[in-house]
Amino acid sequence: MYILIVDDDVFANTLLHFIFSKEGFEVESTDNPRAAIQMIQKREPDLLILDVMMPIMNGFEFADKLRKEGYEIPFMFLSAQDSIEAKLQGFELGAEDYVCKPFNHVELVARVKVIDRHIKRNKMNGHQSFRVGTFELFPAELKVVIDGYSPIILSLTEMQVLRTLMSTPGMVIPRSQLLEEVWNENDRSSNLVDVYMRRLRRKLEVGSGTYQPIVNVRGIGYKFAKA
């Protein structure tokens, strides 16, 4: 796995370079987004690790720019901004993970290894669709199609949430499991799951009429109910 780190903190770059190199990853780093773009043009990394607060262009703007230019490189944020709003913005941009500074380097490595497994799994299942009743999810195309309606476009995180639910229809998925599988998060007080479920429910209501497939099982989690 080839990792490119983009952080204007030279010490942080050096530390991360050492940590990931020791784990057997191929690592490069730069202290500014402009240099990162030049490096990406020469060779696309398997994973980008982005700081948020950087001069000229912050990490959110950089990730958005890459997406608009057609790059689909998996990325994660490593930032001192720990508000739920910042995390939501990062995940809405398609981040694989959002880790707050200061961090435990053992946990950080574990999270990157999880992302590496996700990337490999997504490559294997990229063309596999999931169908439950009148709903069909196309993960590689970030869309869900409901029979008789126009396709509904999803964000990367919305797709991952929906794929987790649709892979085991009718089965209740605990919030803790969703947090771990989609966000690599173990903070039971986080409301990320509920925020994204509300977004998904609103999107799916557009094409499913009165039938709402995502069911909240109070105190436990969510399930994808068959019509």
Coordinates of C-alpha atoms in Angstrom, one line a residue:
M1 CA 0.0 0.0 0.0
Y2 CA 1.4 3.4 -1.1
I3 CA 0.5 6.2 1.3
L4 CA 0.9 10.0 0.6
I5 CA 0.7 12.3 3.6
V6 CA -0.2 15.9 3.2
D7 CA 0.4 18.0 6.3
D8 CA 2.1 21.4 6.8
D9 CA 3.6 20.2 10.1
V10 CA 7.0 18.9 9.2
F11 CA 7.4 17.1 12.5
A12 CA 4.0 15.3 12.0
N13 CA 5.1 14.3 8.5
T14 CA 8.4 12.8 9.8
L15 CA 6.6 11.0 12.6
L16 CA 3.9 9.5 10.4
H17 CA 6.5 8.5 7.8
F18 CA 8.4 6.6 10.4
I19 CA 5.3 4.9 11.9
F20 CA 3.9 3.7 8.6
S21 CA 7.3 2.7 7.1
K22 CA 7.9 0.6 10.1
E23 CA 4.7 -1.2 9.4
G24 CA 5.8 -2.1 5.9
F25 CA 3.9 0.6 4.0
E26 CA 5.4 2.7 1.2
V27 CA 5.2 6.3 2.3
E28 CA 5.8 9.7 0.9
S29 CA 4.9 13.1 2.4
T30 CA 4.7 16.8 1.5
D31 CA 3.9 19.9 3.5
N32 CA 1.5 21.6 0.9
P33 CA -1.4 20.6 -1.4
R34 CA 0.2 22.1 -4.5
A35 CA 3.2 19.8 -4.3
A36 CA 0.8 16.9 -3.5
I37 CA -1.1 17.5 -6.7
Q38 CA 2.1 17.3 -8.7
M39 CA 3.0 14.0 -6.9
I40 CA -0.4 12.6 -7.6
Q41 CA -0.2 13.4 -11.3
K42 CA 3.0 11.4 -11.4
R43 CA 1.7 8.5 -9.3
E44 CA -1.7 8.0 -7.6
P45 CA -1.4 6.8 -4.0
D46 CA -3.5 4.0 -2.6
L47 CA -4.4 6.3 0.4
L48 CA -4.1 10.0 1.1
I49 CA -3.7 11.2 4.7
L50 CA -4.7 14.8 4.9
D51 CA -4.4 17.5 7.5
V52 CA -7.4 19.9 7.6
M53 CA -5.8 23.2 8.6
M54 CA -3.3 24.0 6.0
P55 CA -2.3 27.4 4.4
I56 CA -3.5 28.3 0.8
M57 CA -5.9 25.3 0.6
N58 CA -7.3 23.4 3.6
G59 CA -7.7 19.6 3.6
F60 CA -11.5 19.8 2.8
E61 CA -10.9 22.1 -0.2
F62 CA -8.1 19.8 -1.4
A63 CA -10.2 16.7 -1.2
D64 CA -13.1 18.5 -3.0
K65 CA -10.7 19.7 -5.7
L66 CA -9.4 16.1 -6.3
R67 CA -13.0 14.7 -6.6
K68 CA -14.0 17.5 -9.0
E69 CA -10.9 16.7 -11.2
G70 CA -12.0 13.1 -11.4
Y71 CA -9.6 11.5 -8.9
E72 CA -11.1 8.7 -6.8
I73 CA -8.2 8.2 -4.4
P74 CA -9.3 7.0 -1.0
F75 CA -8.4 9.5 1.7
M76 CA -8.7 10.1 5.4
F77 CA -8.4 13.2 7.6
L78 CA -6.0 13.6 10.5
S79 CA -6.8 16.8 12.3
A80 CA -7.0 18.8 15.5
Q81 CA -10.5 19.8 14.6
D82 CA -12.6 17.4 16.6
S83 CA -16.1 18.9 16.3
I84 CA -18.9 16.8 15.0
E85 CA -19.5 19.4 12.3
A86 CA -15.9 19.0 11.0
K87 CA -16.2 15.2 11.1
L88 CA -19.5 15.3 9.2
Q89 CA -18.0 17.6 6.6
G90 CA -15.1 15.2 6.2
F91 CA -17.3 12.1 5.8
E92 CA -19.6 14.0 3.4
L93 CA -16.6 14.6 1.1
G94 CA -16.1 10.9 1.1
A95 CA -13.4 10.3 3.7
E96 CA -12.7 6.8 4.7
D97 CA -11.9 7.9 8.2
Y98 CA -11.4 11.0 10.4
V99 CA -8.9 10.8 13.2
C100 CA -8.4 13.6 15.7
K101 CA -5.0 14.9 17.0
P102 CA -3.4 14.0 19.3
F103 CA -3.7 10.3 18.3
N104 CA -2.4 7.0 19.5
H105 CA -0.1 5.7 16.8
V106 CA -1.1 2.1 17.4
E107 CA -4.8 2.9 16.9
L108 CA -3.9 5.0 13.8
V109 CA -2.1 2.1 12.2
A110 CA -5.0 -0.2 13.0
R111 CA -7.4 2.2 11.3
V112 CA -5.2 2.4 8.2
K113 CA -5.1 -1.4 8.0
V114 CA -8.9 -1.5 8.2
I115 CA -9.1 1.0 5.4
D116 CA -6.6 -1.1 3.4
R117 CA -9.0 -4.1 3.8
H118 CA -11.9 -1.9 2.8
I119 CA -10.1 -0.8 -0.4
K120 CA -9.3 -4.3 -1.3
R121 CA -12.8 -5.5 -0.6
N122 CA -14.3 -2.7 -2.6
K123 CA -12.1 -3.5 -5.6
M124 CA -13.3 -7.1 -5.4
N125 CA -17.0 -6.2 -5.0
G126 CA -17.0 -3.0 -7.1
H127 CA -19.2 -4.4 -9.8
Q128 CA -21.4 -6.4 -7.5
S129 CA -24.9 -5.0 -7.0
F130 CA -27.2 -5.7 -4.0
R131 CA -30.9 -6.2 -4.6
V132 CA -33.6 -6.3 -1.9
G133 CA -37.2 -6.2 -3.1
T134 CA -37.6 -3.2 -5.5
F135 CA -34.3 -1.7 -4.4
E136 CA -31.0 -2.3 -6.1
L137 CA -27.7 -0.7 -4.9
F138 CA -24.8 -0.2 -7.3
P139 CA -21.8 0.5 -5.0
A140 CA -19.3 1.3 -7.8
E141 CA -21.7 3.9 -9.3
L142 CA -22.8 5.4 -5.9
K143 CA -26.4 5.0 -6.8
V144 CA -29.5 3.1 -5.7
V145 CA -32.3 2.3 -8.2
I146 CA -35.9 1.8 -7.1
D147 CA -38.1 0.0 -9.7
G148 CA -40.0 2.5 -11.7
Y149 CA -38.1 5.6 -10.5
S150 CA -35.0 7.5 -11.5
P151 CA -31.7 6.5 -9.9
I152 CA -30.8 8.2 -6.6
I153 CA -27.2 9.4 -6.3
L154 CA -25.4 8.7 -3.0
S155 CA -22.3 10.0 -1.3
L156 CA -19.6 7.4 -0.6
T157 CA -20.5 7.2 3.1
E158 CA -24.2 6.9 2.3
M159 CA -23.4 4.0 -0.1
Q160 CA -21.4 2.3 2.6
V161 CA -24.2 2.6 5.2
L162 CA -26.8 1.3 2.7
R163 CA -24.6 -1.5 1.6
T164 CA -24.1 -2.7 5.2
L165 CA -27.9 -2.7 5.7
M166 CA -28.8 -4.3 2.4
S167 CA -26.2 -7.1 2.7
T168 CA -28.3 -8.5 5.6
P169 CA -31.9 -7.5 4.9
G170 CA -34.3 -7.8 7.8
M171 CA -31.5 -8.1 10.3
V172 CA -30.9 -5.4 12.9
I173 CA -27.5 -3.9 12.7
P174 CA -26.4 -2.3 16.1
R175 CA -25.3 1.4 16.0
S176 CA -21.9 0.3 17.4
Q177 CA -21.4 -2.1 14.5
L178 CA -22.3 0.6 11.9
L179 CA -19.9 3.0 13.6
E180 CA -17.1 0.5 13.5
E181 CA -17.7 -0.8 9.9
V182 CA -18.4 2.5 8.2
W183 CA -16.5 5.1 10.2
N184 CA -13.9 3.0 12.1
E185 CA -15.4 4.7 15.2
N186 CA -16.0 3.3 18.6
D187 CA -17.4 6.4 20.4
R188 CA -20.8 5.1 21.5
S189 CA -22.0 8.8 22.1
S190 CA -21.4 9.7 18.4
N191 CA -24.5 10.6 16.5
L192 CA -23.0 10.0 13.0
V193 CA -25.1 7.0 12.4
D194 CA -28.4 8.8 13.2
V195 CA -27.4 11.8 11.0
Y196 CA -26.7 9.7 8.0
M197 CA -29.8 7.5 8.5
R198 CA -31.9 10.7 8.4
R199 CA -30.2 11.7 5.2
L200 CA -30.7 8.3 3.6
R201 CA -34.3 8.1 4.7
R202 CA -35.1 11.5 3.1
K203 CA -33.4 10.4 -0.2
L204 CA -35.1 7.0 -0.4
E205 CA -38.6 8.6 0.4
V206 CA -38.3 10.4 -2.9
G207 CA -38.6 7.2 -4.9
S208 CA -40.3 4.7 -2.5
G209 CA -43.5 6.5 -1.8
T210 CA -45.0 5.6 1.6
Y211 CA -42.7 2.6 2.1
Q212 CA -39.6 3.4 4.1
P213 CA -37.1 0.5 4.0
I214 CA -34.8 1.8 6.8
V215 CA -36.3 1.0 10.1
N216 CA -35.0 2.4 13.4
V217 CA -35.1 -0.3 16.1
R218 CA -35.2 1.9 19.2
G219 CA -32.2 1.4 21.6
I220 CA -30.5 -1.1 19.3
G221 CA -29.8 0.1 15.7
Y222 CA -31.3 -0.1 12.2
K223 CA -32.4 -2.6 9.6
F224 CA -33.3 -2.7 6.0
A225 CA -36.9 -4.0 5.9
K226 CA -38.3 -6.0 3.0
A227 CA -41.4 -4.5 1.4

